[in-house]
Coordinates of N, CA, C and O in Angstrom, one line a residue:
X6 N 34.6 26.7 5.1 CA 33.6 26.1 4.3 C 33.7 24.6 4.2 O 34.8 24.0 4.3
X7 N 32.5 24.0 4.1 CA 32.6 22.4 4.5 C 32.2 21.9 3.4 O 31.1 21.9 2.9
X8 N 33.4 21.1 2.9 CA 32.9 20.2 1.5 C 31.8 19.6 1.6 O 31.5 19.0 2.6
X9 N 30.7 19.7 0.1 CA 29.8 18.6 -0.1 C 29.9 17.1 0.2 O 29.0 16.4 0.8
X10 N 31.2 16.6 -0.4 CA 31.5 15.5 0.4 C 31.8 14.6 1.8 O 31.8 13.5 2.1
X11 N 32.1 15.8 2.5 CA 32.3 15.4 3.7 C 31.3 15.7 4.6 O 31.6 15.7 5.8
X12 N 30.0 15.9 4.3 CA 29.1 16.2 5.3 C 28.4 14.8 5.3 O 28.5 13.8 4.4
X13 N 27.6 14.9 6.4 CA 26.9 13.4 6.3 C 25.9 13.4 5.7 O 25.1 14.2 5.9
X14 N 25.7 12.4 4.9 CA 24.7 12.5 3.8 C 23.2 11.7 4.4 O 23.3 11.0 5.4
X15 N 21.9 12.0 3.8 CA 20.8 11.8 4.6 C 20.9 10.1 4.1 O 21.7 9.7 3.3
X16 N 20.0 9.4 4.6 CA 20.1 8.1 4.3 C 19.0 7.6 3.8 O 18.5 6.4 4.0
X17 N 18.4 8.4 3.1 CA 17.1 8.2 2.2 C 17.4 8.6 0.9 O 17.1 8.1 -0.2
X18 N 18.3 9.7 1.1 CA 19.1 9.7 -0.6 C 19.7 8.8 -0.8 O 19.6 8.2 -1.9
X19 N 21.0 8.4 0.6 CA 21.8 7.2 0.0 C 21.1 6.0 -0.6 O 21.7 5.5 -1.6
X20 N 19.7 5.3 -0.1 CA 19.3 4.6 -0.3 C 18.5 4.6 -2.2 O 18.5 3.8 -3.1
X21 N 17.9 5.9 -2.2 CA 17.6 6.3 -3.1 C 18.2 6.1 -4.3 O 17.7 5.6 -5.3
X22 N 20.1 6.6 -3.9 CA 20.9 7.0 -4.5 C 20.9 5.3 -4.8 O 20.2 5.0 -5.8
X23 N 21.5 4.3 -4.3 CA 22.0 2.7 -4.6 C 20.4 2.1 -5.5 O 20.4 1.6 -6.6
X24 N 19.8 2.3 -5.2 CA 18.5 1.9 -5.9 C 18.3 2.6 -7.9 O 17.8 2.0 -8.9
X25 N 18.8 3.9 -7.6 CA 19.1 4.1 -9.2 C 20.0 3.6 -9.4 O 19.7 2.8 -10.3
X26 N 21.3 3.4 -9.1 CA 22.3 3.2 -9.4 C 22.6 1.7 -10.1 O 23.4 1.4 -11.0
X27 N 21.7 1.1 -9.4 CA 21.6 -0.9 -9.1 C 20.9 -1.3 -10.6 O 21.3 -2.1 -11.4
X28 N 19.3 -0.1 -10.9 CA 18.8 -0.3 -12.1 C 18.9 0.0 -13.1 O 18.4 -0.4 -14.1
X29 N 20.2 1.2 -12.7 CA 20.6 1.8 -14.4 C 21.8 0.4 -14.6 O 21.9 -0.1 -15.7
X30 N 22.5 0.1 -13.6 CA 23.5 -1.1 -14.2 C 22.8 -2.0 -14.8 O 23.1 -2.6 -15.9
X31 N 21.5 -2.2 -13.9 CA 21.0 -3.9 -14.7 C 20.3 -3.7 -16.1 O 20.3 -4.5 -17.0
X32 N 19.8 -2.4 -16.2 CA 19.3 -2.2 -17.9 C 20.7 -1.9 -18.8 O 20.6 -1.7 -20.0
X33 N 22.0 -1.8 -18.2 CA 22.9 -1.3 -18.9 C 23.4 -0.2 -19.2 O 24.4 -0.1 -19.8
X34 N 22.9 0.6 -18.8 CA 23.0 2.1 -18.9 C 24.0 2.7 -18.5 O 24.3 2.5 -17.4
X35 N 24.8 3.7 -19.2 CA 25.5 4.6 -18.6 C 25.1 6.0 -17.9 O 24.0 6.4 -18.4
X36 N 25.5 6.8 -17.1 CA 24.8 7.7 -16.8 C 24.3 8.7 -17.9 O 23.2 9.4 -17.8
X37 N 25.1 8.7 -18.8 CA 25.1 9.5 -20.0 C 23.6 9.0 -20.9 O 22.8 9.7 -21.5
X38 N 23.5 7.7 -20.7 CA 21.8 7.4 -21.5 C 20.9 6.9 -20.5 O 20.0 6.3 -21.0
X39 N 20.8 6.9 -19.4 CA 19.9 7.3 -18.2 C 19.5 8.9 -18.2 O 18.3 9.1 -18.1
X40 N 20.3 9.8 -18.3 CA 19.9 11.3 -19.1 C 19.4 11.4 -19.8 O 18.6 12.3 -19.8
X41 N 19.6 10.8 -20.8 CA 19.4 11.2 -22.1 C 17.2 10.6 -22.5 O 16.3 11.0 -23.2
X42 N 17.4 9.4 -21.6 CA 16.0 9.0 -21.3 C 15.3 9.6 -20.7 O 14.1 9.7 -21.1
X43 N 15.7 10.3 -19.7 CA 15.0 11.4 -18.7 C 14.8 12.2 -18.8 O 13.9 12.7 -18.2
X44 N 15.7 12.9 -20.0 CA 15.9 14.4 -20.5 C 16.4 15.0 -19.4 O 16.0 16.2 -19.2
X45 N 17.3 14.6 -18.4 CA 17.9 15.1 -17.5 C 19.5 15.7 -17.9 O 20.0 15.4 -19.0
X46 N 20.0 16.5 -17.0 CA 21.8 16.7 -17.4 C 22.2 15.4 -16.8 O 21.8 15.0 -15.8
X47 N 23.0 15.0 -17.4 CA 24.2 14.0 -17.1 C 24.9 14.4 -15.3 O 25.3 13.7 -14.4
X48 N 25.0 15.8 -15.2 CA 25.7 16.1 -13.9 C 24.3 15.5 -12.9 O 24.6 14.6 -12.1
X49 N 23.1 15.9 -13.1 CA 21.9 15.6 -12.0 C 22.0 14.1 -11.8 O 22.0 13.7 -10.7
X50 N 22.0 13.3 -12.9 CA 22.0 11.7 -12.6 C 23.4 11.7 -11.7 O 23.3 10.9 -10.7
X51 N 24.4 12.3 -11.8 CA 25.9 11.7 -11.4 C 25.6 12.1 -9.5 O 26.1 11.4 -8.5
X52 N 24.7 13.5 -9.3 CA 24.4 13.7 -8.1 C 23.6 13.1 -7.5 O 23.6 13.0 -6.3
X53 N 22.7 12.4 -8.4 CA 21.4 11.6 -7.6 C 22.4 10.2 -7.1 O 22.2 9.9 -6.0
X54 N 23.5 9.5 -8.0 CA 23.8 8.7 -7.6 C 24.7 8.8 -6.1 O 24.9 8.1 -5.1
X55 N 25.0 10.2 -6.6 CA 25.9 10.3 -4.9 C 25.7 10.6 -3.9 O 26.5 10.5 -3.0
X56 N 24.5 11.1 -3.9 CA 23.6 11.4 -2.8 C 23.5 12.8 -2.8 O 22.8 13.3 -1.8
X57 N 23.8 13.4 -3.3 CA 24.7 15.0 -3.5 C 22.6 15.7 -3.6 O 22.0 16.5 -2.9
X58 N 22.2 14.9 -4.9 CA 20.8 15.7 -5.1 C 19.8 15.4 -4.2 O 20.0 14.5 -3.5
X59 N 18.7 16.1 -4.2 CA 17.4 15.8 -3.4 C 16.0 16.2 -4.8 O 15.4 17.2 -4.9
X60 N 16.0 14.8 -5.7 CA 15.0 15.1 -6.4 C 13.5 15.5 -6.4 O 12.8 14.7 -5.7
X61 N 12.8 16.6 -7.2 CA 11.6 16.3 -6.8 C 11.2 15.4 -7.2 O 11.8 14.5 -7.8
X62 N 9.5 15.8 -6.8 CA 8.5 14.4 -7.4 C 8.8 14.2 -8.9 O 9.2 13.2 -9.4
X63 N 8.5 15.3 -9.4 CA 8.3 15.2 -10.8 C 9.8 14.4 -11.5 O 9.9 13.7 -12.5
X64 N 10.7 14.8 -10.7 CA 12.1 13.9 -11.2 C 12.2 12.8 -11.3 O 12.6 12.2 -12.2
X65 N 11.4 12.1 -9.8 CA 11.5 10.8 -9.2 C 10.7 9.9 -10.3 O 11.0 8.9 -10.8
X66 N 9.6 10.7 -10.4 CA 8.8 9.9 -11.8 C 9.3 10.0 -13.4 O 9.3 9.0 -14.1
X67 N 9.7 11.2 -13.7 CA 11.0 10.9 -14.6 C 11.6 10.0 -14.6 O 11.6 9.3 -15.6
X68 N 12.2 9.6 -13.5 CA 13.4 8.6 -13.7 C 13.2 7.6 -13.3 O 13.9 6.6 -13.5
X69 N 12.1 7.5 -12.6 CA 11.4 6.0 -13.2 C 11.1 5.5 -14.0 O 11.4 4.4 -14.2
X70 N 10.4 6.2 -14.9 CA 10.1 6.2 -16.4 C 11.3 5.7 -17.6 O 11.4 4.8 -18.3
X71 N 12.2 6.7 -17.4 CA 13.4 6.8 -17.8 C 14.2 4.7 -17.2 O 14.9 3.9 -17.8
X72 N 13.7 4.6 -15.9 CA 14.7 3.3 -15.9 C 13.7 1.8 -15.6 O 13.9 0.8 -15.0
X73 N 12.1 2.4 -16.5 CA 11.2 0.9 -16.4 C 10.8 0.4 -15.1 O 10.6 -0.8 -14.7
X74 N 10.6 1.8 -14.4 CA 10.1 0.7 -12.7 C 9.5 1.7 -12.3 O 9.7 2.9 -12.8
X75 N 8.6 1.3 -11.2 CA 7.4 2.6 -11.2 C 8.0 3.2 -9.8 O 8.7 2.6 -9.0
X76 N 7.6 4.3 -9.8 CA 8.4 5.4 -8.6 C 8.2 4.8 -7.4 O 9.0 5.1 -6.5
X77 N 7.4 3.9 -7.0 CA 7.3 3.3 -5.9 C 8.9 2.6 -5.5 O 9.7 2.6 -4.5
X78 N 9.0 1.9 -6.8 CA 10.5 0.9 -6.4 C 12.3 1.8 -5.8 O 13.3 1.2 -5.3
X79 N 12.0 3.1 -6.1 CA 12.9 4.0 -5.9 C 13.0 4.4 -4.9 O 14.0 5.0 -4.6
X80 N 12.2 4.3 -4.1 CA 11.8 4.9 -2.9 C 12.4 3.9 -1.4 O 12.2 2.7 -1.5
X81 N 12.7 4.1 -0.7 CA 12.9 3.6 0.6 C 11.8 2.7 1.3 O 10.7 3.2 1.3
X82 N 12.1 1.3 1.8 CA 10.5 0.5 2.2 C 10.3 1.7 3.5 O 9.2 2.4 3.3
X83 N 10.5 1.9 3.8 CA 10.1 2.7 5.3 C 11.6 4.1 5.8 O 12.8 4.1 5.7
X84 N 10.5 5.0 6.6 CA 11.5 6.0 7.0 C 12.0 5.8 8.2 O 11.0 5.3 8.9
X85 N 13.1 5.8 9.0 CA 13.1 5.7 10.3 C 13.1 7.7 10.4 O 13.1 8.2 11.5

């Protein structure tokens, strides 16, 4: 069986993942009240940051809401 961590991670989550990560620091946030804004579990934010989750839409706009920037800014400029 192959660890979660050691697989290679897609790089639209990772990007995903640095872009929440970047705005919950600059509003101050801990993951714990980045959840708590979103109404999310604390474990889903800690995966979104690691790349671990693949949120849906309806998450993505959650958690834009939840971190003051519109789902567009979360998103990757382009797919390769």
């Amino acid at each position: 069986m192959i660890k979660q961590d050691s697989r290679k991670k897609n790089p639209i989550l990772l990007e995903f993942a640095k872009k929440v990560r970047m705005r919950r620091h600059e509003l101050g946030l801990t993951q714990e009240a980045l959840a708590e804004k979103g109404e999310f579990h604390v474990n889903f934010i800690g995966g979104i940051e690691r790349a671990t989750r693949n949120p849906s839409l309806l998450s993505i706009v959650k958690l834009a809401s939840a971190l003051k920037i519109s789902p567009r800014e979360l998103l990757p400029a382009s797919v390769d």
